N, CA, C and O atoms as a CHARMM CRD file, in Angstrom:
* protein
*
  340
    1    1 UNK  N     23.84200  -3.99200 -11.12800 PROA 1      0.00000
    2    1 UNK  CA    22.93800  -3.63900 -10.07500 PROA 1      0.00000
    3    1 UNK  C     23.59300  -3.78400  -8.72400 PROA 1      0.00000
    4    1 UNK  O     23.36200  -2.99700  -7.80600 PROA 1      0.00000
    5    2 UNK  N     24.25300  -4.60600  -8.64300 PROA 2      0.00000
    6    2 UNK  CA    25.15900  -4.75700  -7.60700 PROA 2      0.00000
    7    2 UNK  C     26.21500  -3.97200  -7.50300 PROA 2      0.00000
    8    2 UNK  O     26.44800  -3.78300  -6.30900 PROA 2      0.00000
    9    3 UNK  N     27.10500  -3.32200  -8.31900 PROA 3      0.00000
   10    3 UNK  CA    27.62200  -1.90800  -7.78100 PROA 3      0.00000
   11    3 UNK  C     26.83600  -1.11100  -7.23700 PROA 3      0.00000
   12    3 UNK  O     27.24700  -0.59600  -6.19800 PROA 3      0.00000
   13    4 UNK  N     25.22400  -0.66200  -7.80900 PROA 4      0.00000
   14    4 UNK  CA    24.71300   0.46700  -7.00200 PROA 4      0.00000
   15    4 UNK  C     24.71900   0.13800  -5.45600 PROA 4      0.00000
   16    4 UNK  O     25.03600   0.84800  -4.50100 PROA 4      0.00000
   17    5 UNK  N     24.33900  -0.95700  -5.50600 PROA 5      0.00000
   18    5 UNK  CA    24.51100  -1.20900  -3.54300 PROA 5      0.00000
   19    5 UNK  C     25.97200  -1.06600  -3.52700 PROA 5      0.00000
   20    5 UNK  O     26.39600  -0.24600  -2.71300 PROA 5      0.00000
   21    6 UNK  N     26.39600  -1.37000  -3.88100 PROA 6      0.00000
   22    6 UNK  CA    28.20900  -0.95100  -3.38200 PROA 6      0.00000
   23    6 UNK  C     27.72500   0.40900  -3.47700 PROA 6      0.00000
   24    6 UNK  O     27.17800   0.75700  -2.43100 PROA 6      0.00000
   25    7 UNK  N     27.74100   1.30000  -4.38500 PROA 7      0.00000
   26    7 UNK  CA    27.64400   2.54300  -4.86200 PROA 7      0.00000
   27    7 UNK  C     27.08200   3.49700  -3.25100 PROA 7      0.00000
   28    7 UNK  O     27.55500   4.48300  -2.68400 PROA 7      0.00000
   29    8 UNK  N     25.66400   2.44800  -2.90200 PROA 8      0.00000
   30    8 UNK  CA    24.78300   3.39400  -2.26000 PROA 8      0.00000
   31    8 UNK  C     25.97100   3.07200  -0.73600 PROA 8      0.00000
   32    8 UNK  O     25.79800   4.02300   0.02700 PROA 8      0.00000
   33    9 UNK  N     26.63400   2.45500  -0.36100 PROA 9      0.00000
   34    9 UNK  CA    27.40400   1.95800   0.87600 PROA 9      0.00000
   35    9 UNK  C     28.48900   3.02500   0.64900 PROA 9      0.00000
   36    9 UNK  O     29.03900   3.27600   1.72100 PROA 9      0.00000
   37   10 UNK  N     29.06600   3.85500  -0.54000 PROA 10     0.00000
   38   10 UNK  CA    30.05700   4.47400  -0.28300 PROA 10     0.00000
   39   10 UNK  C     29.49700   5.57700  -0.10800 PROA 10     0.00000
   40   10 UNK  O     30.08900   6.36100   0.63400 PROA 10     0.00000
   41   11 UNK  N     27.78900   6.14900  -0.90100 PROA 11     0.00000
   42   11 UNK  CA    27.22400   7.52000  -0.90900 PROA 11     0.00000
   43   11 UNK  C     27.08300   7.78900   0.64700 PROA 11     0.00000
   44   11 UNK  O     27.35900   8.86500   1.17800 PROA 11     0.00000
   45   12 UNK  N     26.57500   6.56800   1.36000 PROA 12     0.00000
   46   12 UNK  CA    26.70100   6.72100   2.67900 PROA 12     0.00000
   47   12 UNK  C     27.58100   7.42500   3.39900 PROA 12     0.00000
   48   12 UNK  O     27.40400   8.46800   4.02900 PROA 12     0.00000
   49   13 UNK  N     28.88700   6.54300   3.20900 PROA 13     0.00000
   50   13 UNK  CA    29.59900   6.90800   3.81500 PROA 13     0.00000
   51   13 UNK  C     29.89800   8.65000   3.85500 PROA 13     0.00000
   52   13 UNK  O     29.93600   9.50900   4.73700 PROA 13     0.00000
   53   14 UNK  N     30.08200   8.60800   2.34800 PROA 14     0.00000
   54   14 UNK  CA    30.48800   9.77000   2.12400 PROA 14     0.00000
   55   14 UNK  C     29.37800  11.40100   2.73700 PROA 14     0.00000
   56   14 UNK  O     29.68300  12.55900   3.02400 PROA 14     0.00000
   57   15 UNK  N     27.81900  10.48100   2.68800 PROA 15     0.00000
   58   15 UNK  CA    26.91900  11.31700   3.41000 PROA 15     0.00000
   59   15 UNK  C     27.08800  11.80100   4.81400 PROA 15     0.00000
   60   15 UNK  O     26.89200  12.89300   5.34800 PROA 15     0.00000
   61   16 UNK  N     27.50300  10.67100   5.23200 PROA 16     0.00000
   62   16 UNK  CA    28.23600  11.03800   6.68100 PROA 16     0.00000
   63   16 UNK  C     28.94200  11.96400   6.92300 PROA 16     0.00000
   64   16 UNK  O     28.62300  12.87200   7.69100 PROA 16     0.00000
   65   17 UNK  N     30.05100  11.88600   6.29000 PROA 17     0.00000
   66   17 UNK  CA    30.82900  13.13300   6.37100 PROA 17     0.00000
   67   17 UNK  C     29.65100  14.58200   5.77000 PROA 17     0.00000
   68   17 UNK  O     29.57900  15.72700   6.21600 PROA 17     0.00000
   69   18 UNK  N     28.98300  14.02600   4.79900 PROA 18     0.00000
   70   18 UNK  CA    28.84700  15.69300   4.45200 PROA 18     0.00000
   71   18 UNK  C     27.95900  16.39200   5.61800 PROA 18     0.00000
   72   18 UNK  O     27.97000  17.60500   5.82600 PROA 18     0.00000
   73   19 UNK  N     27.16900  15.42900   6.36600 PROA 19     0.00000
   74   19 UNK  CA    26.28600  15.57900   7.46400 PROA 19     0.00000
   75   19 UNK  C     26.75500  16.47300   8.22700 PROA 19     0.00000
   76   19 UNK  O     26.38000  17.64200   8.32200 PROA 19     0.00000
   77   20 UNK  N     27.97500  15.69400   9.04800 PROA 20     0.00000
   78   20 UNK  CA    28.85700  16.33900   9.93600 PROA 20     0.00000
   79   20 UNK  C     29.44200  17.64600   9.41700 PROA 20     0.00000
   80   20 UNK  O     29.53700  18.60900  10.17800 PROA 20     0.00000
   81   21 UNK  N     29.72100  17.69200   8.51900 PROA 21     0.00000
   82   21 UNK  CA    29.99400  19.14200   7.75900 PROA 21     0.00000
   83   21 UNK  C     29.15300  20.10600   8.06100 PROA 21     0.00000
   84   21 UNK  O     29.57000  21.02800   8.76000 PROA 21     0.00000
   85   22 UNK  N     27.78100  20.10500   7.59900 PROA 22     0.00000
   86   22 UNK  CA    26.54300  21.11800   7.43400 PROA 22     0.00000
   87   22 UNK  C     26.58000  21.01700   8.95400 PROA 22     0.00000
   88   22 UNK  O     26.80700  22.13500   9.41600 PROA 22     0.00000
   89   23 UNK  N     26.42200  19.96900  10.03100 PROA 23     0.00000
   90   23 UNK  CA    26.18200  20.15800  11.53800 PROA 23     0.00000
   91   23 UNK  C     27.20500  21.47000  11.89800 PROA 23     0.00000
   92   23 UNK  O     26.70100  22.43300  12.47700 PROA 23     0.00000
   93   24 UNK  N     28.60900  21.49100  11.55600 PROA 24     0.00000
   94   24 UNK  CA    29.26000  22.32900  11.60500 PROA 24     0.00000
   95   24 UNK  C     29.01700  23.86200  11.17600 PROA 24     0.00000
   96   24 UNK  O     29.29700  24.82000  11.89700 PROA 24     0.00000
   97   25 UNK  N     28.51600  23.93600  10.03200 PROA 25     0.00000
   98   25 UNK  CA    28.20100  24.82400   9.78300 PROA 25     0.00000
   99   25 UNK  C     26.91700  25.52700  10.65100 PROA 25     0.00000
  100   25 UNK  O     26.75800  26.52600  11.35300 PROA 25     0.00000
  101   26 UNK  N     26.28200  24.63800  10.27500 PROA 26     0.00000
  102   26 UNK  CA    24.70300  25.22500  11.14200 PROA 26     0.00000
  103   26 UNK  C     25.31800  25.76000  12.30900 PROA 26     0.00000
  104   26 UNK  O     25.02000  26.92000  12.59500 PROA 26     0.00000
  105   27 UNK  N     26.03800  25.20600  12.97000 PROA 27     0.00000
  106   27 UNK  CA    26.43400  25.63500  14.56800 PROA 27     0.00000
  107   27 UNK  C     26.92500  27.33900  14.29200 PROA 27     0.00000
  108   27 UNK  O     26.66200  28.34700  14.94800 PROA 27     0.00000
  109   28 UNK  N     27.64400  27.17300  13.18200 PROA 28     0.00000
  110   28 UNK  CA    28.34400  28.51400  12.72200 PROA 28     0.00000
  111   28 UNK  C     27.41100  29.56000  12.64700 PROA 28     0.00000
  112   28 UNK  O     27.60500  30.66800  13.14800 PROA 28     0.00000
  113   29 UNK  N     26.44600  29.24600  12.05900 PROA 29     0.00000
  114   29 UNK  CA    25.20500  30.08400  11.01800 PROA 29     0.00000
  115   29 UNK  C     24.75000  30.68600  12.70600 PROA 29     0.00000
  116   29 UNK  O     24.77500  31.84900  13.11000 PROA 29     0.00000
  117   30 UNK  N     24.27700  29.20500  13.58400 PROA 30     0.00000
  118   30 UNK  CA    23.47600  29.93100  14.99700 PROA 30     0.00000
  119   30 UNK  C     24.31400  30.71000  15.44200 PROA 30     0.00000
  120   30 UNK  O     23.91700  31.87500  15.42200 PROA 30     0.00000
  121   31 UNK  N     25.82700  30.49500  16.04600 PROA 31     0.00000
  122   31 UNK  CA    26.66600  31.21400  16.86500 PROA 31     0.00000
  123   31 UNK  C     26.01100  33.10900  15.93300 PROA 31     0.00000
  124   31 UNK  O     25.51200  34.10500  16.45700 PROA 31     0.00000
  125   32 UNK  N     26.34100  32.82700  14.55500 PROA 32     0.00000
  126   32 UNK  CA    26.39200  34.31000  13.93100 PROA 32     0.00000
  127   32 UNK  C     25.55600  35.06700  14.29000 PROA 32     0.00000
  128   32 UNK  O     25.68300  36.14800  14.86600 PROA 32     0.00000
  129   33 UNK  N     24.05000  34.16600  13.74400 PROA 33     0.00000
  130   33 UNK  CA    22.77300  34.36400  14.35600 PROA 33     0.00000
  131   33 UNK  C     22.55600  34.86000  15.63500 PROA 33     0.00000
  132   33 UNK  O     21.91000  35.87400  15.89700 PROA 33     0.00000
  133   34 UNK  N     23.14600  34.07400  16.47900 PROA 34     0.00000
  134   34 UNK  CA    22.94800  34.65500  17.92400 PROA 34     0.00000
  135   34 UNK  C     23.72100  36.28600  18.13300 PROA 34     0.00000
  136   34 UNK  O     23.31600  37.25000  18.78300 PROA 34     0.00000
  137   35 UNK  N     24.75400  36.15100  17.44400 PROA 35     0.00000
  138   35 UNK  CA    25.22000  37.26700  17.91400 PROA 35     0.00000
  139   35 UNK  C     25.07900  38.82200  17.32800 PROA 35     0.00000
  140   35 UNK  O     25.43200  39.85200  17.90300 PROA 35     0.00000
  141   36 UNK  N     24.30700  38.65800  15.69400 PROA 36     0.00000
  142   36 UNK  CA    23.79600  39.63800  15.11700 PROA 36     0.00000
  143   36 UNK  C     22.21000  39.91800  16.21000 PROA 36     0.00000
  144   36 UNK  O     21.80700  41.05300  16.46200 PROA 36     0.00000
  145   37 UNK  N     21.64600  38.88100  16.62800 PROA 37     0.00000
  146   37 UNK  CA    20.43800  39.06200  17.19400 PROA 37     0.00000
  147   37 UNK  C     21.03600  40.19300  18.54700 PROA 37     0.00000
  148   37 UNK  O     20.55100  41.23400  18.99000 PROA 37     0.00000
  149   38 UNK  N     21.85300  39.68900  18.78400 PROA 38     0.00000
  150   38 UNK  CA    22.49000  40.37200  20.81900 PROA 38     0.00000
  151   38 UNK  C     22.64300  42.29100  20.13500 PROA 38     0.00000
  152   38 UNK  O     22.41800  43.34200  20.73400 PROA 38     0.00000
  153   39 UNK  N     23.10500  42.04800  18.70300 PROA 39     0.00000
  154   39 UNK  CA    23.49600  43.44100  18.44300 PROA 39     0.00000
  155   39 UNK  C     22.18200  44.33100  18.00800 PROA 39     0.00000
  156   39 UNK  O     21.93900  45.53700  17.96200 PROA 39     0.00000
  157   40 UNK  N     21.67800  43.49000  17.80300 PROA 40     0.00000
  158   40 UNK  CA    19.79800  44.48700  17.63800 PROA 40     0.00000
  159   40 UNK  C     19.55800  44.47200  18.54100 PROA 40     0.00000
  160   40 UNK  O     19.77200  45.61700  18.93900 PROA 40     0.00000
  161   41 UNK  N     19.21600  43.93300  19.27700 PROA 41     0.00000
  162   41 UNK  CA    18.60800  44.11500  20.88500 PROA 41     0.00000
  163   41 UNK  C     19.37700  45.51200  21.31500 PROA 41     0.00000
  164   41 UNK  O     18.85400  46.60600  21.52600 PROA 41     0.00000
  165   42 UNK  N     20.69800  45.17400  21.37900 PROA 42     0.00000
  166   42 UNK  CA    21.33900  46.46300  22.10400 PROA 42     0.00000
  167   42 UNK  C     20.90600  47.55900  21.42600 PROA 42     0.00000
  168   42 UNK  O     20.18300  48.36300  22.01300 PROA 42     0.00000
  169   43 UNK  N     21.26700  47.76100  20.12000 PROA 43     0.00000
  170   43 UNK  CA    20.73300  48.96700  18.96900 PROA 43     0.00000
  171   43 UNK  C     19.04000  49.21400  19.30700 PROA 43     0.00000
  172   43 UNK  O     18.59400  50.36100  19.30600 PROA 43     0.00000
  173   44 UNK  N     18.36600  48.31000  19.52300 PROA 44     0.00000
  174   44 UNK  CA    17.02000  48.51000  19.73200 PROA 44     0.00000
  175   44 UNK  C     16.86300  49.36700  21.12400 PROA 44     0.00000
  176   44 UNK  O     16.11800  50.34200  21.21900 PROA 44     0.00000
  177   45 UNK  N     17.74400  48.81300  22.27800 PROA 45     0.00000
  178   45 UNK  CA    17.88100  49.23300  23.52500 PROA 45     0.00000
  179   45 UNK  C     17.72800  50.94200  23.57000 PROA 45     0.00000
  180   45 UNK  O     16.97300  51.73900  24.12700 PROA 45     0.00000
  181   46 UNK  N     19.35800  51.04800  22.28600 PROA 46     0.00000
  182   46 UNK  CA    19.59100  52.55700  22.67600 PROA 46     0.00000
  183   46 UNK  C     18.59400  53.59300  22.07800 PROA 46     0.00000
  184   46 UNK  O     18.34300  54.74100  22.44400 PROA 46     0.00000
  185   47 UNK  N     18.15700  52.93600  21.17000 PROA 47     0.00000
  186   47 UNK  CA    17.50600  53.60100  20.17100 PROA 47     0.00000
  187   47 UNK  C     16.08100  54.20600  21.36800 PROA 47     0.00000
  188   47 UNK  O     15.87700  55.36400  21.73000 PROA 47     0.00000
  189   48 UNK  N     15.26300  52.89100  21.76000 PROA 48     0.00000
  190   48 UNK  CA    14.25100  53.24700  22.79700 PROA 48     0.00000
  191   48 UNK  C     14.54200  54.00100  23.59500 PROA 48     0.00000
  192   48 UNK  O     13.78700  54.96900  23.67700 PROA 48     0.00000
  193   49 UNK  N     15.87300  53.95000  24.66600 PROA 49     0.00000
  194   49 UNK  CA    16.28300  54.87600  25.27400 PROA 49     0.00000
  195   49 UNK  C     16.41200  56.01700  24.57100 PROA 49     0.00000
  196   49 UNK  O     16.07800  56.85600  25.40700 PROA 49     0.00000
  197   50 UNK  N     16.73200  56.71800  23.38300 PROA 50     0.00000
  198   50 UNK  CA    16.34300  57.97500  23.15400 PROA 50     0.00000
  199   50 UNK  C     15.49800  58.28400  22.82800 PROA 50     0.00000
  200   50 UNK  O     15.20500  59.42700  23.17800 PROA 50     0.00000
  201   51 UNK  N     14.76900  57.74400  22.18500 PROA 51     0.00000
  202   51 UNK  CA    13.27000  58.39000  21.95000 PROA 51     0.00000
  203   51 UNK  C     12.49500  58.48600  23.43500 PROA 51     0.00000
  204   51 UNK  O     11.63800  59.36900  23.46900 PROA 51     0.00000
  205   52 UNK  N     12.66000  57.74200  24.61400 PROA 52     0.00000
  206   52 UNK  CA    12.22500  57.62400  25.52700 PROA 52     0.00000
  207   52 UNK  C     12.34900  59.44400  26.27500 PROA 52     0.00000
  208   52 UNK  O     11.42600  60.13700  26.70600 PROA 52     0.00000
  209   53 UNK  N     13.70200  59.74100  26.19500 PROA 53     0.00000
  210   53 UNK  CA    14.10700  60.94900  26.20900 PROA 53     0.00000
  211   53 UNK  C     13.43500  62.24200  25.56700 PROA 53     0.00000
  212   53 UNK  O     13.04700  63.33400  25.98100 PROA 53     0.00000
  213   54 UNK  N     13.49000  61.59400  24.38900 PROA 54     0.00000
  214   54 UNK  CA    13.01200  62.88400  23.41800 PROA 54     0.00000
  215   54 UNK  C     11.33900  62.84600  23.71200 PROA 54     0.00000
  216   54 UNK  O     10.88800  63.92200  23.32000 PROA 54     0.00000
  217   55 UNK  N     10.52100  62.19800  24.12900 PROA 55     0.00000
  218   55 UNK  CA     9.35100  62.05800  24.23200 PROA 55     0.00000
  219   55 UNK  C      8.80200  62.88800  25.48100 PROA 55     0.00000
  220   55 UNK  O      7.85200  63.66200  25.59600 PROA 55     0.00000
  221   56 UNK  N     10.15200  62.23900  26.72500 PROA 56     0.00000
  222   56 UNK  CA    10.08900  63.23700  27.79400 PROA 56     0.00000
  223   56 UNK  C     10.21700  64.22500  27.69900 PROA 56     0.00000
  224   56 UNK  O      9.40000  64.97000  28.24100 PROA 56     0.00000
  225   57 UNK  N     11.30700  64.76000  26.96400 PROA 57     0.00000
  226   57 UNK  CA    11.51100  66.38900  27.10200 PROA 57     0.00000
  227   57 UNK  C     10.53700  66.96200  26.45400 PROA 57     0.00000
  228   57 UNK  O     10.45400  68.18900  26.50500 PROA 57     0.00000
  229   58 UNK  N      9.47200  66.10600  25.61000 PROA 58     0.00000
  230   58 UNK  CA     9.03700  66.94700  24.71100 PROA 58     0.00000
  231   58 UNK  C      7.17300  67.01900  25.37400 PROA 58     0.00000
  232   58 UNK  O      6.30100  67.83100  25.06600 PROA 58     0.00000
  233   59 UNK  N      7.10100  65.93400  26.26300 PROA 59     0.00000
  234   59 UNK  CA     5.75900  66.22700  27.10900 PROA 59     0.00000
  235   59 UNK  C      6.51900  67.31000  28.21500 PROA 59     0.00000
  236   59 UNK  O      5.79300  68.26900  28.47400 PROA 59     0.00000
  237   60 UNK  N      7.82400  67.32100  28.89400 PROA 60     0.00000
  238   60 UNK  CA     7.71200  68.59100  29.71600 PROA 60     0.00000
  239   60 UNK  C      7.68100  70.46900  28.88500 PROA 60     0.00000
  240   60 UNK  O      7.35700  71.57800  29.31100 PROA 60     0.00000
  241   61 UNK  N      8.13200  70.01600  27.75500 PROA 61     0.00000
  242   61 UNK  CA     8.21100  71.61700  26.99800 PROA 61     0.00000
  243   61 UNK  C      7.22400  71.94300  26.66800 PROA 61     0.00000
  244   61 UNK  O      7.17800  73.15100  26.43700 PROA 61     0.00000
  245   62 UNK  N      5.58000  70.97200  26.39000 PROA 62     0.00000
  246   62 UNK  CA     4.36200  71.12500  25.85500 PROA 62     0.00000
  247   62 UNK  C      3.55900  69.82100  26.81600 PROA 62     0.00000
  248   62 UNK  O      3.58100  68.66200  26.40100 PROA 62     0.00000
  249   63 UNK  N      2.98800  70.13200  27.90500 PROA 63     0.00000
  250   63 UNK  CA     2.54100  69.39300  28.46800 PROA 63     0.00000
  251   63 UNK  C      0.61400  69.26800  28.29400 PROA 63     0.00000
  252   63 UNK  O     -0.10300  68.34000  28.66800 PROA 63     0.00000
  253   64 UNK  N      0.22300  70.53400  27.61500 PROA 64     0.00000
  254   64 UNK  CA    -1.18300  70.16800  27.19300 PROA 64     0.00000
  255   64 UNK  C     -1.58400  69.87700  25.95600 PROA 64     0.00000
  256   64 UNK  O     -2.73800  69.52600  25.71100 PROA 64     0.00000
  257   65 UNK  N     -0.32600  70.04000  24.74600 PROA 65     0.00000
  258   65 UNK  CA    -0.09300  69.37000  23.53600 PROA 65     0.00000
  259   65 UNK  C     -0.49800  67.39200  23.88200 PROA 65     0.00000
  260   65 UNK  O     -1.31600  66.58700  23.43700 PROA 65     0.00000
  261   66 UNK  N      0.70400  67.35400  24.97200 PROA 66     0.00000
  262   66 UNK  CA     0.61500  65.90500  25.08900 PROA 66     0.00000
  263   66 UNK  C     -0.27800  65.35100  25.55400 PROA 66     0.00000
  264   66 UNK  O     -0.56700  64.20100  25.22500 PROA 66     0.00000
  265   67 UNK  N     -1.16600  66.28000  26.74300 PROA 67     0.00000
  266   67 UNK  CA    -2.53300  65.49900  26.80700 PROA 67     0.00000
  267   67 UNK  C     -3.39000  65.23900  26.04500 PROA 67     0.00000
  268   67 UNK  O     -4.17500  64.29200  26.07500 PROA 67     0.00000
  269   68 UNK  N     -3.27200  66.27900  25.12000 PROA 68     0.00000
  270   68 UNK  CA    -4.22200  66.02300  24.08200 PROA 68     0.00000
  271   68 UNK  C     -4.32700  65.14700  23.17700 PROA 68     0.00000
  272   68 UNK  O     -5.35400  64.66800  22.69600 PROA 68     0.00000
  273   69 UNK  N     -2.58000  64.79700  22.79300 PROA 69     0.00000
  274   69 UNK  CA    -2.22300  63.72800  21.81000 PROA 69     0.00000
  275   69 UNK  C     -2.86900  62.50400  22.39700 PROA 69     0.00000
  276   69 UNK  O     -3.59700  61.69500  21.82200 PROA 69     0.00000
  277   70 UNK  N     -2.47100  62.51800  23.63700 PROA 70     0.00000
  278   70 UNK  CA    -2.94200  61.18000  24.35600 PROA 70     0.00000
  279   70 UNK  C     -4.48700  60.44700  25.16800 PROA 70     0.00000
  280   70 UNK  O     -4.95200  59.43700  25.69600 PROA 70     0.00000
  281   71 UNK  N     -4.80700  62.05700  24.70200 PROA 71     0.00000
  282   71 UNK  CA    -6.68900  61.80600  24.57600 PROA 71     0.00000
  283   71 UNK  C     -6.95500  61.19400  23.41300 PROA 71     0.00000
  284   71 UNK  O     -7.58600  60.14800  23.25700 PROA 71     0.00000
  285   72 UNK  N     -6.24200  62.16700  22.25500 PROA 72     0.00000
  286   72 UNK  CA    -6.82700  61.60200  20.92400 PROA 72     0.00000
  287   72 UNK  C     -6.15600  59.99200  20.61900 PROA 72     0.00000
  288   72 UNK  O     -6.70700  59.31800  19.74800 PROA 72     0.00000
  289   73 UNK  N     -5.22200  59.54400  21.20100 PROA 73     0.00000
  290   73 UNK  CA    -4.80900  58.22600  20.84200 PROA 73     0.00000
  291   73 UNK  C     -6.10800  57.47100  21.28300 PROA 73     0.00000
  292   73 UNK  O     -6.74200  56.76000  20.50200 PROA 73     0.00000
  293   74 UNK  N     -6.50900  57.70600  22.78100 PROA 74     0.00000
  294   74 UNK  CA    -7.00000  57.11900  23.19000 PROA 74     0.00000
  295   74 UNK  C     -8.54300  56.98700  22.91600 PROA 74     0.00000
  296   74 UNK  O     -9.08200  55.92300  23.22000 PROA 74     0.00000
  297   75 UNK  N     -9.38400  58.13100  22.28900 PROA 75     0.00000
  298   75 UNK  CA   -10.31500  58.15200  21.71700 PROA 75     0.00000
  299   75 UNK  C    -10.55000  57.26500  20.77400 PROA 75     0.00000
  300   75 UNK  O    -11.55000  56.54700  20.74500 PROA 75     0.00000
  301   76 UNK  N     -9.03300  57.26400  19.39700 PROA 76     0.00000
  302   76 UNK  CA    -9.41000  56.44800  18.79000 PROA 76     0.00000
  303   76 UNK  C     -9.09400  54.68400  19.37700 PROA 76     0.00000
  304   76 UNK  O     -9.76600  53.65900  19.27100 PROA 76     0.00000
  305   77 UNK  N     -8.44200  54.82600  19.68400 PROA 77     0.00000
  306   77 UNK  CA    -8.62300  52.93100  20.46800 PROA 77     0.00000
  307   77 UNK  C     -9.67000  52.67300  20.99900 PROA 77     0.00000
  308   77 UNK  O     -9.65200  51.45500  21.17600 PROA 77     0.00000
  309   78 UNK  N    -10.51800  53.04900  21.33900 PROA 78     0.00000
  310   78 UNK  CA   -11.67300  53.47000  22.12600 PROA 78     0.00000
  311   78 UNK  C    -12.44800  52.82200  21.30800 PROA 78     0.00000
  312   78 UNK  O    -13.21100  51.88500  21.54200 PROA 78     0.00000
  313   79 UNK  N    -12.08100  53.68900  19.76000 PROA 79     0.00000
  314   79 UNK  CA   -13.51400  53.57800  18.44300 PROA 79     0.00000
  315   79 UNK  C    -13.28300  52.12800  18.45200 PROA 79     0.00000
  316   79 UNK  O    -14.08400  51.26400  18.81100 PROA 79     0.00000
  317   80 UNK  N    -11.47300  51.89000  17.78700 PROA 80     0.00000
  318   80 UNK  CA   -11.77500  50.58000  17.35600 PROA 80     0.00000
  319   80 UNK  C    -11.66100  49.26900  18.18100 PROA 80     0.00000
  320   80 UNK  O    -11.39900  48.20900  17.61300 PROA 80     0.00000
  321   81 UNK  N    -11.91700  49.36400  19.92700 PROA 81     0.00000
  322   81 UNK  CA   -12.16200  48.13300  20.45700 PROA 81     0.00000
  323   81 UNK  C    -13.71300  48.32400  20.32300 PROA 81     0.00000
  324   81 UNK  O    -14.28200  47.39100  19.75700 PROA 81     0.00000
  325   82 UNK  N    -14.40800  49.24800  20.69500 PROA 82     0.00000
  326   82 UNK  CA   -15.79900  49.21300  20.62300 PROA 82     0.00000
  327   82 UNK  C    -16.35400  48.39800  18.90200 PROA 82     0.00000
  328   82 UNK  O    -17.37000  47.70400  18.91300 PROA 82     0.00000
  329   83 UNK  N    -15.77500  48.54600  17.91700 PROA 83     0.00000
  330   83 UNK  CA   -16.12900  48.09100  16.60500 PROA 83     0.00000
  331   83 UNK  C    -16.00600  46.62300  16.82700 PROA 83     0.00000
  332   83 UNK  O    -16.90000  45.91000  16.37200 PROA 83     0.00000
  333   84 UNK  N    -14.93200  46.03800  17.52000 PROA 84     0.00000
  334   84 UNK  CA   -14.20300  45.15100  17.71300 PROA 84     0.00000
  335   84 UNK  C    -15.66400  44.21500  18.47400 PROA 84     0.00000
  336   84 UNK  O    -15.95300  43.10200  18.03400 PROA 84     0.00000
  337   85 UNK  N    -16.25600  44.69000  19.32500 PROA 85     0.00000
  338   85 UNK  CA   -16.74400  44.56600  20.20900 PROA 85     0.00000
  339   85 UNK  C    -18.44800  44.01800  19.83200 PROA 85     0.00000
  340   85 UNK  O    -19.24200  43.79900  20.74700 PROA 85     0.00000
């Protein structure tokens, strides 16, 4: 019984180190993390920026199409805050 306390004094130790290990890693995992996140944002960026485009050109080539779309969006939001309501 008295080795396991020896036992549990070396698991320690040895926990220590593995601690500091995974701290290492984790740091790794965030740095990655952070930087796959920076690359969606940008991809998200460009992506909005073209549709932003294509949305424009496409209310100036049909401009009473788009009012209309944007009556009928708005009709229905209309329904369902009033349900809401």
């Amino acid at each position: 019984m008295n080795n396991s306390s020896g036992g549990a004094t070396s698991a320690d130790s040895s926990s220590e180190h593995v601690d500091g290990h995974e701290g290492r890693c984790s740091t790794e995992a965030i740095d990655d993390l952070k930087r796959r996140a920076a690359e969606y944002v940008e991809h998200g960026k460009q992506t909005a920026a073209g549709l932003t485009a294509t949305i424009e050109r496409q209310i100036r080539q049909r401009p009473v199409e788009a009012v209309a779309v944007a009556a009928g969006i708005g009709f229905v939001l209309g329904l369902f805050w009033n349900r809401r309501s």
